[in-house]
Short mmCIF file of C-alpha atoms and ligand atoms in Angstrom, two decimals:
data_model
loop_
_atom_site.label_atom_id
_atom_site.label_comp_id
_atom_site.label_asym_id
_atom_site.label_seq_id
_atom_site.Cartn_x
_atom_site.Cartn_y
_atom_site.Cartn_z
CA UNK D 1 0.00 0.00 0.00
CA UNK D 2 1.46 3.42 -1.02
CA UNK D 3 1.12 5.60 1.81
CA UNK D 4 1.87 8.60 -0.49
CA UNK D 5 -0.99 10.64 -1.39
CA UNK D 6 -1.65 11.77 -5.19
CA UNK D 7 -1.80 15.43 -6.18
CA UNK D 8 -5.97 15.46 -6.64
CA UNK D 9 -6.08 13.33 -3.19
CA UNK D 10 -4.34 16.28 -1.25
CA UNK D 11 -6.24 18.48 -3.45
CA UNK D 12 -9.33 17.39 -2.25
CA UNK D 13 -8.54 16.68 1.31
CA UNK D 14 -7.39 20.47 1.20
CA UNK D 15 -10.75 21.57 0.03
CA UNK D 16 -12.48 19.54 2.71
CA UNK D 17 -10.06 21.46 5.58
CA UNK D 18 -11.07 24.70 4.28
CA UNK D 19 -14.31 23.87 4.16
CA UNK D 20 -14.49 22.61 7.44
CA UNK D 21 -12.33 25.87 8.92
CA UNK D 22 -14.68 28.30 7.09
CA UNK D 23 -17.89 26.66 7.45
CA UNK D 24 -18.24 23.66 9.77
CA UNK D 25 -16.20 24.51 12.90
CA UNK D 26 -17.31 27.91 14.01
CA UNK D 27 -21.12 26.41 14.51
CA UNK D 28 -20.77 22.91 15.59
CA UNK D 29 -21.32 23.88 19.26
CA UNK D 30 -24.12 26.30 18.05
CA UNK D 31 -25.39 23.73 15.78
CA UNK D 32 -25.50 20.71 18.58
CA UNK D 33 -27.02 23.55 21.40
CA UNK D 34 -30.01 23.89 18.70
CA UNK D 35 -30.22 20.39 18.07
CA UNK D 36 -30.02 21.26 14.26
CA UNK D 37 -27.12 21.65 11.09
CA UNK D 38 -28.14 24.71 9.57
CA UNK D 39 -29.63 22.55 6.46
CA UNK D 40 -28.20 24.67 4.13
CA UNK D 41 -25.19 22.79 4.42
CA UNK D 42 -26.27 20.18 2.19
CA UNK D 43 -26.56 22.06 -0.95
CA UNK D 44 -23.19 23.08 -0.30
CA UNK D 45 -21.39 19.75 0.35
CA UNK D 46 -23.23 18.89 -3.24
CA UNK D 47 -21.71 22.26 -4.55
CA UNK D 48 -17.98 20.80 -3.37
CA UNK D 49 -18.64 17.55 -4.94
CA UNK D 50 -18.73 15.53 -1.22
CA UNK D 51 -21.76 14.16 -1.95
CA UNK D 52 -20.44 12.67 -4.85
CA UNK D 53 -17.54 11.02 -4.45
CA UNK D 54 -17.17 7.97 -6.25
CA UNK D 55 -20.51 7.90 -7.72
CA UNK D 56 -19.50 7.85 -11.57
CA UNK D 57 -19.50 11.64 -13.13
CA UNK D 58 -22.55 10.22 -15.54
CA UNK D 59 -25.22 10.16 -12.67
CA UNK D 60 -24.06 13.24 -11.65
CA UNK D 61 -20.98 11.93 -9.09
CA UNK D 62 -17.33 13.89 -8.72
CA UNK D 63 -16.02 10.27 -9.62
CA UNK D 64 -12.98 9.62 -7.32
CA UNK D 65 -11.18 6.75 -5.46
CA UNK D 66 -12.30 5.67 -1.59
CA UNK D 67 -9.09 6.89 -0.62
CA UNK D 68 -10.53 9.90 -1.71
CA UNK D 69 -13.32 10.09 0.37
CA UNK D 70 -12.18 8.63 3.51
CA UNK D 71 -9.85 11.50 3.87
CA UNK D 72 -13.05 14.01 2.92
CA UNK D 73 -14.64 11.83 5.61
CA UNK D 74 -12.12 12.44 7.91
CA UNK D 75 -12.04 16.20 7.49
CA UNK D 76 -15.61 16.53 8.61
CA UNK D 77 -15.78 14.32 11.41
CA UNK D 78 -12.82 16.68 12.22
CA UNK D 79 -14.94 19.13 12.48
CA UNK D 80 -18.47 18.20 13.08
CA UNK D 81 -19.70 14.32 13.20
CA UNK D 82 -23.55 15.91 12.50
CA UNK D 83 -22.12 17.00 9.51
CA UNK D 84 -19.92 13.74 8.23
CA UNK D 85 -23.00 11.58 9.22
CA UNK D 86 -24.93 13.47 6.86
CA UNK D 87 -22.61 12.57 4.06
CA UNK D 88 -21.72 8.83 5.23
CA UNK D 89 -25.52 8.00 5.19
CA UNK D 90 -26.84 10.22 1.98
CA UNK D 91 -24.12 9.63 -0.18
CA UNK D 92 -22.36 6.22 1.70
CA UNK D 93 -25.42 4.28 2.62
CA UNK D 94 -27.73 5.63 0.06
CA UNK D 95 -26.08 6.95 -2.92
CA UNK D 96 -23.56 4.52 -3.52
CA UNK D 97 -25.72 1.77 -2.88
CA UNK D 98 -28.00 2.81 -5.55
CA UNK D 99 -24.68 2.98 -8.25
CA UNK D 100 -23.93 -0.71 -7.15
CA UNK D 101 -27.53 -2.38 -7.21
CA UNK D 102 -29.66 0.01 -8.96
CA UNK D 103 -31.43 -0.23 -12.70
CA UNK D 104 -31.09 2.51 -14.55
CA UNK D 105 -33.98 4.36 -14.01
CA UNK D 106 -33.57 3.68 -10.31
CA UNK D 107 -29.73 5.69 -11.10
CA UNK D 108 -31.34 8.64 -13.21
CA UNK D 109 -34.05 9.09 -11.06
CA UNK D 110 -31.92 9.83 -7.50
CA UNK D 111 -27.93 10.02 -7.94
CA UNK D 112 -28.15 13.26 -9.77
CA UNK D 113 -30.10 14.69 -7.18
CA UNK D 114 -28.85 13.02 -3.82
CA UNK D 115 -24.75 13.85 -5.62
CA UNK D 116 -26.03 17.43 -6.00
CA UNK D 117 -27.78 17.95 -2.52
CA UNK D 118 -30.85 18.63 -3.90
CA UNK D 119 -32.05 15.30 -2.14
CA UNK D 120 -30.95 13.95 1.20
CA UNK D 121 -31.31 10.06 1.22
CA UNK D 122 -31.84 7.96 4.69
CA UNK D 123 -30.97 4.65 5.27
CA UNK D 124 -34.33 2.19 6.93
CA UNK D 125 -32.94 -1.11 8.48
CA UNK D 126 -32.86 -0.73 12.71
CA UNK D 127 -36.58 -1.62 14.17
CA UNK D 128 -38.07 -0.96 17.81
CA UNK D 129 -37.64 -4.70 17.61
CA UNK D 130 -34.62 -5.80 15.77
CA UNK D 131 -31.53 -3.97 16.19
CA UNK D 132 -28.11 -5.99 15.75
CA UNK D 133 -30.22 -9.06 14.85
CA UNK D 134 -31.17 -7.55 11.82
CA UNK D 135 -32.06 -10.21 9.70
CA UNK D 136 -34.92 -10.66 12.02
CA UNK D 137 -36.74 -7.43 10.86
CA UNK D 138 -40.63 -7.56 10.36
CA UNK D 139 -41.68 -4.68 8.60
CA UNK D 140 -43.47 -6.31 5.35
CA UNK D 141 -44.00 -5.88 2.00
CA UNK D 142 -46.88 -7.23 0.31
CA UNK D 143 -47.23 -7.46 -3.62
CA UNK D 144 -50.46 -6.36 -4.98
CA UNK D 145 -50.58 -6.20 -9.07
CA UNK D 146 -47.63 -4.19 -10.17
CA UNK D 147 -46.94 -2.28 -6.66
CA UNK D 148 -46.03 -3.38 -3.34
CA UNK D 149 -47.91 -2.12 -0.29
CA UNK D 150 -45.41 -1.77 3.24
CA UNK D 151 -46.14 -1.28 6.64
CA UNK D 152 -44.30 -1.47 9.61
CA UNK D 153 -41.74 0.74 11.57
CA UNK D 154 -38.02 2.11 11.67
CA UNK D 155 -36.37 3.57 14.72
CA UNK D 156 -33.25 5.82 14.75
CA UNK D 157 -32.96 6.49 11.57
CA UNK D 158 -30.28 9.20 10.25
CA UNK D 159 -31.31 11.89 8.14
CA UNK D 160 -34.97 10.81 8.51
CA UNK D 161 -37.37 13.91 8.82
CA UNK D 162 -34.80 15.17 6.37
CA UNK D 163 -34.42 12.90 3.63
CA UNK D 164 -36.18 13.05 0.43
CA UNK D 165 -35.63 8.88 -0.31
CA UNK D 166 -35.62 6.23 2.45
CA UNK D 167 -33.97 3.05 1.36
CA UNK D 168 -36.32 0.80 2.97
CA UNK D 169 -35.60 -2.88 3.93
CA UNK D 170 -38.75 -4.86 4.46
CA UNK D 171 -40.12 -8.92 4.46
CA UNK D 172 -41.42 -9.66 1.02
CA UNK D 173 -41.28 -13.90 1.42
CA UNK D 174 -42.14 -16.35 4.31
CA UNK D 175 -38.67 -17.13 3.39
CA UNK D 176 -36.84 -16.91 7.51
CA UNK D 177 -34.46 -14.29 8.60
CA UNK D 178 -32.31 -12.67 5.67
CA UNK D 179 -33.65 -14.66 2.70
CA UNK D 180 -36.88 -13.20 2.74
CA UNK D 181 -36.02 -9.46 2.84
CA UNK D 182 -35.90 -6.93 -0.14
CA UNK D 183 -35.00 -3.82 -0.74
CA UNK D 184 -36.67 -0.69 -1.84
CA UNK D 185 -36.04 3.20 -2.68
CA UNK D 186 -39.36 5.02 -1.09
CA UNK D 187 -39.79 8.40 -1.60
CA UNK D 188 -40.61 10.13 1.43
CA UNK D 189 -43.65 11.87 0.56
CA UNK D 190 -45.35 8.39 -0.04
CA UNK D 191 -48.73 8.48 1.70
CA UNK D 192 -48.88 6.57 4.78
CA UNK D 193 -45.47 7.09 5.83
CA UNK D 194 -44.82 9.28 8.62
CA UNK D 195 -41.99 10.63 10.30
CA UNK D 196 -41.32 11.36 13.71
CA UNK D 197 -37.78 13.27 15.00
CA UNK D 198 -36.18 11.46 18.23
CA UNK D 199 -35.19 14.12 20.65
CA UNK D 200 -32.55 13.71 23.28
CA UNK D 201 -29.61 12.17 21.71
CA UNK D 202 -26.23 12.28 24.14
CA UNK D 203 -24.46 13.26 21.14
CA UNK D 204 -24.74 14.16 16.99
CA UNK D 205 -27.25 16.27 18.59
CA UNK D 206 -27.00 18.85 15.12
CA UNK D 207 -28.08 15.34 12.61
CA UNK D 208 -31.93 14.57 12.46
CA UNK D 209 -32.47 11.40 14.05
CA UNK D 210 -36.00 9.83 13.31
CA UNK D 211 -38.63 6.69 13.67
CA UNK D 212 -40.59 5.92 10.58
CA UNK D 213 -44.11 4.61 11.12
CA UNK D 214 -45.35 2.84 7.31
CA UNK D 215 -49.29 2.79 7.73
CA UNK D 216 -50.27 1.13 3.82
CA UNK D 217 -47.12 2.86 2.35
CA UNK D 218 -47.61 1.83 -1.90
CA UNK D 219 -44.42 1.90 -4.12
CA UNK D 220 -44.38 0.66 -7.87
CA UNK D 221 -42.78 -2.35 -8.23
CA UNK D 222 -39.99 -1.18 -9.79
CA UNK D 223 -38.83 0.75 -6.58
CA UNK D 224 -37.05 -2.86 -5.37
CA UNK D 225 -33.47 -2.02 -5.28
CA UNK D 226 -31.82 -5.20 -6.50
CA UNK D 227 -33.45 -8.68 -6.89
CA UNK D 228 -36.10 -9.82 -4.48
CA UNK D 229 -35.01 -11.83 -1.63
CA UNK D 230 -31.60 -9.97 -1.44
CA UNK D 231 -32.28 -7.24 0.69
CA UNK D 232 -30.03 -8.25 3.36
CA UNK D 233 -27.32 -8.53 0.99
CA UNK D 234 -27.84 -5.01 -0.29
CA UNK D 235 -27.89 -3.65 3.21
CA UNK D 236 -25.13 -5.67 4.17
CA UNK D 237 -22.94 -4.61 0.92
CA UNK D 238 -23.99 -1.26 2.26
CA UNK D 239 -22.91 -1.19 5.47
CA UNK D 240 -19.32 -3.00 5.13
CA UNK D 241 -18.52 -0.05 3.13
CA UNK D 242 -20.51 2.58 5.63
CA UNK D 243 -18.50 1.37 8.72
CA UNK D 244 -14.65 2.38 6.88
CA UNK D 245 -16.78 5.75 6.93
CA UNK D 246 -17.43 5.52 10.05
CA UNK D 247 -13.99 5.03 10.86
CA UNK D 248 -12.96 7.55 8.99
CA UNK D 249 -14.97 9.72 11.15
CA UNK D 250 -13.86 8.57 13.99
CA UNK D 251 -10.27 9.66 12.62
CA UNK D 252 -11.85 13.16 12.60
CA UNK D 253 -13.07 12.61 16.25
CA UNK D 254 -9.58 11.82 17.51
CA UNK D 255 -7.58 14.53 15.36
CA UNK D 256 -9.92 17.19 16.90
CA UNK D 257 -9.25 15.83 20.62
CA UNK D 258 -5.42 15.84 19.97
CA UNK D 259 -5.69 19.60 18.83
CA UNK D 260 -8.07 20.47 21.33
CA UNK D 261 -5.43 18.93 23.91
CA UNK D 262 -2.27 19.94 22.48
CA UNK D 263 -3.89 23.63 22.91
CA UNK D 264 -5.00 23.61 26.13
CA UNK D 265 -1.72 21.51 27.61
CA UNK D 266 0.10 24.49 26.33
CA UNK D 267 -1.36 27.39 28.26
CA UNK D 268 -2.82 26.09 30.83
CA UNK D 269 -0.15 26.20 33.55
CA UNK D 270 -0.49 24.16 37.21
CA UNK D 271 2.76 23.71 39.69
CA UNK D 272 4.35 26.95 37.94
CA UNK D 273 4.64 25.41 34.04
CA UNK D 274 2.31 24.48 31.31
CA UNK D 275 0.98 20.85 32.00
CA UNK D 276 1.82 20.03 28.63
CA UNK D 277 5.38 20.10 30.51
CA UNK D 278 3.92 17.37 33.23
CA UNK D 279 4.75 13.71 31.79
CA UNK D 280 1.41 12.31 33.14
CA UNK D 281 -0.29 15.22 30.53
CA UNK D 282 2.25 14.10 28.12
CA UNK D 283 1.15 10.13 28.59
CA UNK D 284 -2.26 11.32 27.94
CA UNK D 285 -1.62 13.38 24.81
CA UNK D 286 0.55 10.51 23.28
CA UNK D 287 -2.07 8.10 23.40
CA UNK D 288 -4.45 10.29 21.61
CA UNK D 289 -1.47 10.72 18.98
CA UNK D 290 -1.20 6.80 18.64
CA UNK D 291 -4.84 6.21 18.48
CA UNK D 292 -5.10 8.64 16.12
CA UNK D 293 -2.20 7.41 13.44
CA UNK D 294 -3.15 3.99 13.86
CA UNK D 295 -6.97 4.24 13.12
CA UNK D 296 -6.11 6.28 10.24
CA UNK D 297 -3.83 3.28 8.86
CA UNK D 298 -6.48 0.73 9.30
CA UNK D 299 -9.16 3.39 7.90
CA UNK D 300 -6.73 3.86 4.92
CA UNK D 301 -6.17 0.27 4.57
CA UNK D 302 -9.98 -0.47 3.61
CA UNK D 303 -9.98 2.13 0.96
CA UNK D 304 -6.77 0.65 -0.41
CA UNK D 305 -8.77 -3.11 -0.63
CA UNK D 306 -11.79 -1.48 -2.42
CA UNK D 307 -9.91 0.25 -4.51
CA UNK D 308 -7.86 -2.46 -5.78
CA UNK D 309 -10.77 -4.45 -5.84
CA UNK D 310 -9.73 -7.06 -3.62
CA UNK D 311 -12.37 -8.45 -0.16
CA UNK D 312 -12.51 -5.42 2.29
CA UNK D 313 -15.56 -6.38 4.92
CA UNK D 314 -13.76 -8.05 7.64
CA UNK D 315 -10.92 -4.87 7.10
CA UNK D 316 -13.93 -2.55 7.64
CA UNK D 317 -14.96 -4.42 10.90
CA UNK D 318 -11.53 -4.20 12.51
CA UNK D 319 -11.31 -0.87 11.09
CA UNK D 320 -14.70 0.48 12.53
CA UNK D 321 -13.96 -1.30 16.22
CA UNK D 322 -10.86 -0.01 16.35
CA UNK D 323 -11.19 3.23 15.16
CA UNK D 324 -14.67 4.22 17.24
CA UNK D 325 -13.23 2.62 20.22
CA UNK D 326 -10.00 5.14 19.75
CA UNK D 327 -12.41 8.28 18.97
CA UNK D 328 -13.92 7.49 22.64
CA UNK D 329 -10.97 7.23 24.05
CA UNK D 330 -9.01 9.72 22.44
CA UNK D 331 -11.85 12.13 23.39
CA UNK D 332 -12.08 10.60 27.44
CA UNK D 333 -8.40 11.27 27.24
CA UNK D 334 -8.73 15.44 25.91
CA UNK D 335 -11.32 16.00 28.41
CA UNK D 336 -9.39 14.58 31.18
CA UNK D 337 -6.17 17.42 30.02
CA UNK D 338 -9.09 19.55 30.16
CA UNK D 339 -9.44 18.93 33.41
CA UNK D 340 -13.19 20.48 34.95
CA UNK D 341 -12.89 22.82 31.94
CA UNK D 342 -13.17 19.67 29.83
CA UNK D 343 -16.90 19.30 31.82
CA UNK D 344 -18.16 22.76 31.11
CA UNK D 345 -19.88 22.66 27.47
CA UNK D 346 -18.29 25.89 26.62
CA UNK D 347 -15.03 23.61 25.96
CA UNK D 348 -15.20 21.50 22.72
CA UNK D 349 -14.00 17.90 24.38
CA UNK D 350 -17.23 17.19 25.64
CA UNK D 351 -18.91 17.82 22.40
CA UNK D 352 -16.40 15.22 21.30
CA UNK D 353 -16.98 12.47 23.73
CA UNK D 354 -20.52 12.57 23.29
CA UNK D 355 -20.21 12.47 20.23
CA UNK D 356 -17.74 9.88 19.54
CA UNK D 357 -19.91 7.62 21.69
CA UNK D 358 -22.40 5.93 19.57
CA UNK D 359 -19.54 5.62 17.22
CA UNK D 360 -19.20 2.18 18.80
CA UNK D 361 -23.03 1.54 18.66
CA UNK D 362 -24.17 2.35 15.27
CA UNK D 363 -23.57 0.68 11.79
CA UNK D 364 -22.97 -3.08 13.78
CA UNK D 365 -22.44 -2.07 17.67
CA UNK D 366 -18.13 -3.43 19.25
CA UNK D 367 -19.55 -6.63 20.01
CA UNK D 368 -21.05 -7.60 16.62
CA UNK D 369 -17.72 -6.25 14.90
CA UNK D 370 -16.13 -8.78 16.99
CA UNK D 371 -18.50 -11.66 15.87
CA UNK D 372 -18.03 -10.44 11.84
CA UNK D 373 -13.94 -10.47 12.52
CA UNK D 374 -14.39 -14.04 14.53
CA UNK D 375 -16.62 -15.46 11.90
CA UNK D 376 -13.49 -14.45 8.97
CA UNK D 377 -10.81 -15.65 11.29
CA UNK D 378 -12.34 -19.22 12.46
CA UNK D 379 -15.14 -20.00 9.95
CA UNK D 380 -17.67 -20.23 12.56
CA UNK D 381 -20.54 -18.14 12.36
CA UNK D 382 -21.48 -16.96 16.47
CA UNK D 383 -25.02 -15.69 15.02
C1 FAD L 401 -27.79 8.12 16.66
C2 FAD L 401 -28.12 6.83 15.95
C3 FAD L 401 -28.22 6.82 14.57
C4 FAD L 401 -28.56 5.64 13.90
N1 FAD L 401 -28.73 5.66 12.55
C5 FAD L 401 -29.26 4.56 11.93
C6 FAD L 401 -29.65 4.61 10.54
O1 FAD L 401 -29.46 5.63 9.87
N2 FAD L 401 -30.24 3.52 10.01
C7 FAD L 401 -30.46 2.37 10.71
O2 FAD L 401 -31.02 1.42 10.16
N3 FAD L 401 -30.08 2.28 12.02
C8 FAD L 401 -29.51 3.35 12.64
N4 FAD L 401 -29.14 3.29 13.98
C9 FAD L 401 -29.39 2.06 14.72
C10 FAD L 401 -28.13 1.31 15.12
O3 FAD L 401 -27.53 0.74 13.99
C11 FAD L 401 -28.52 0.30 16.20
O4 FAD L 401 -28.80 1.04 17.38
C12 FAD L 401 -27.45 -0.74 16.42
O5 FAD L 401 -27.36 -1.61 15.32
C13 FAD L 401 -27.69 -1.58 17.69
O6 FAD L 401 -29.00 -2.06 17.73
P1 FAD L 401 -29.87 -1.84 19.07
O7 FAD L 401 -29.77 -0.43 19.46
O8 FAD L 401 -31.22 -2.40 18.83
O9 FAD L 401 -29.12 -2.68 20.18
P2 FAD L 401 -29.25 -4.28 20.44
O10 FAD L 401 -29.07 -5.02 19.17
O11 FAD L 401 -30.48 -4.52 21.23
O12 FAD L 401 -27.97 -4.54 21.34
C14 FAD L 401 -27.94 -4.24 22.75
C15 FAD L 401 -26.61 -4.75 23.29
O13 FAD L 401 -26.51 -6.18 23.11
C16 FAD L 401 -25.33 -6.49 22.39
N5 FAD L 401 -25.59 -7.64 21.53
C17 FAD L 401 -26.62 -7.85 20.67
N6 FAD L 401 -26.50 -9.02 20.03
C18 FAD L 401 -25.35 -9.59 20.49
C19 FAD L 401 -24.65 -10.79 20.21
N7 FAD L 401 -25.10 -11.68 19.30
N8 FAD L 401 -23.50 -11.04 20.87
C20 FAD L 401 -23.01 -10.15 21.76
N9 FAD L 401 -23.61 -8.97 22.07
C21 FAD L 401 -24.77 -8.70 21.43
C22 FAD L 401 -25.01 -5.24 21.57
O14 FAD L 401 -23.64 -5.20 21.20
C23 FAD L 401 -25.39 -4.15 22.56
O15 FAD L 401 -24.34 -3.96 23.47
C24 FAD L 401 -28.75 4.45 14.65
C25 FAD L 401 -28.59 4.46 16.05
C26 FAD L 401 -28.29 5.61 16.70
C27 FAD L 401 -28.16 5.61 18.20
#
């Protein structure tokens, strides 16, 4: 793996950091005290070509490698995680899914608009009832003539009172668990679905969080995404490549602590010198500095596989365990430099620890990345 980044990679991951300086940072503690991203953001991140990278440049995409858009990724988990969610589900989850499985009607009809930011896309596979188990989901689908007729419910669900396309995963067969689930791209102003916005997050307090009640929801046949029956495969395709974003985020996360310490060790001075001159300060900062370089190789490493085209999902698990595990701690560690400042919300390390948090719940929580990387190492499946 060449560690050496090209001339449009640093180009890119340039225009991402300015980006971020300019127009992320200065609100994210604004943004997460309202509970809201200014939504304006997302035409913008479509105007930069974020929302497009790696979709190909005929549906509308800025093209690219992964390499590419980890280190975007990276840049605006740097600098706010409601932000990079945003892109990691819309374009991650959503829009590249579409470009791998979808017809081409299903590809004209959303990747020009979800690459652009005209659209936001959300991604419908947790349940009140199934959450890591699932394969288990029971929202159905029912064929009637040429259109299918869903009801059921989603919890949690990123982007949701926001998105403009829900990819939907729902039972269409008696078949059990993931054999009888399919796919489907439901636009959001479908009758019968509603959305509700969850309130009282610990953290990505800025990103729209929602539960989706489908009450007789009717989509043409042709909205499946992919053949019937392999829904869980979609989703699954989906979210192997969603958790190196996750990661990459999680990068951001940890970058942002080790500023955020490195600063404050500097001028704040206890026992007559800067604590960044005490060597249990120093033990603390150098952890978040290793935590931070190696998630970043392991992040890196995924986009490498995919790239080349060679297997990447059990990379992405031990990327996305280790990385969101390092984000918390990288951010437990800033806060304790902090000292009580670190407590005080005025101080960005708290912002970071809450938010790094559900890093190691979401997309497949620690304990599930552990069964994927156990099930590639022995051959024995634990689910
Ligand atoms: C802010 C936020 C945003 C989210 N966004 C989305 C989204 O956009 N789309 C979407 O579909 N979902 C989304 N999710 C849902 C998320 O993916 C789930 O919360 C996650 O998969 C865990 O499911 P659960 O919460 O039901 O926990 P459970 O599955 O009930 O797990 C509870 C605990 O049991 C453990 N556990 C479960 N099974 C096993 C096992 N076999 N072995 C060992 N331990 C086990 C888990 O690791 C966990 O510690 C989001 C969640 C949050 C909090």
């Amino acid at each position: 793996m060449n560690l050496e980044l090209s001339a449009e990679q640093t180009a890119v991951r340039q225009l991402a950091r300015d980006f971020v300086v300019r127009e992320v940072a200065p609100h994210a503690a604004a943004w997460d005290r309202a509970e809201q991203v200014d939504r304006g953001i997302v035409k913008t991140l479509g105007d930069l070509g974020f929302l497009g990278l790696t979709v190909p440049e005929e549906y509308g995409g800025s093209g690219g490698d992964h390499l590419s858009y980890v280190l975007v990724t990276e840049e605006l988990g740097r600098g706010d995680s409601s932000v990079r969610g945003i892109v990691s589900v819309s374009l991650g989850l959503v829009a590249k899914t579409i470009a791998a499985w979808g017809d081409e009607h299903q590809k004209r009809q959303w990747l020009p608009r979800l690459t652009s930011g005209e659209a936001v896309g959300c991604f419908g596979l947790t349940e009140p009832g199934t959450g890591s188990d699932a394969a288990h989901l029971a929202t159905r689908a029912v064929r009637e003539g040429d259109t299918y007729v869903i009801n059921g419910a989603k919890t949690f669900i990123t982007n949701g009172t926001w998105a403009d396309v829900v990819l939907l995963f729902a039972r269409t067969g008696d078949a059990p668990g993931h054999r009888g689930i399919s796919a489907f791209l439901v636009p959001a102003d479908t009758p019968g679905l509603e959305r509700r916005e969850i309130h009282g997050k610990l953290g990505l307090r800025g990103q729209a969080t929602a539960e989706l009640v489908l009450d007789g929801v009717r989509v043409p046949a042709g909205a499946m995404l992919g053949p019937e029956g392999k829904g869980f495969s979609v989703a699954m395709s989906a979210l192997a490549k969603g958790r190196m974003s996750v990661a990459a985020g999680c990068v951001g996360i940890a970058r942002a602590a080790l500023d955020a310490a490195l600063g404050y060790a500097g001028q704040r001075a206890q026992f007559g010198k800067p604590i960044a001159g005490h060597q249990l300060v120093q033990e603390l900062i150098s952890d978040i500095a290793v935590d931070v370089e190696a998630a970043r190789l392991l992040t890196w490493r995924v986009a490498d596989l995919i790239d080349r085209g060679e297997p990447f999902t059990t990379a992405a698990s031990q990327a996305k365990l280790f990385a969101s595990e390092a984000a918390v701690r990288a951010a437990n560690n800033a806060l304790q430099v902090f000292g009580g400042y670190g407590y005080i919300d005025e101080y960005p390390v708290g912002k970071l620890l809450r938010d790094a948090r559900v890093m190691t719940l979401y997309e497949g929580t620690s304990q599930i990345q552990k069964l994927v990387i156990g099930r590639a190492l022995t051959g024995v499946s634990a689910f």
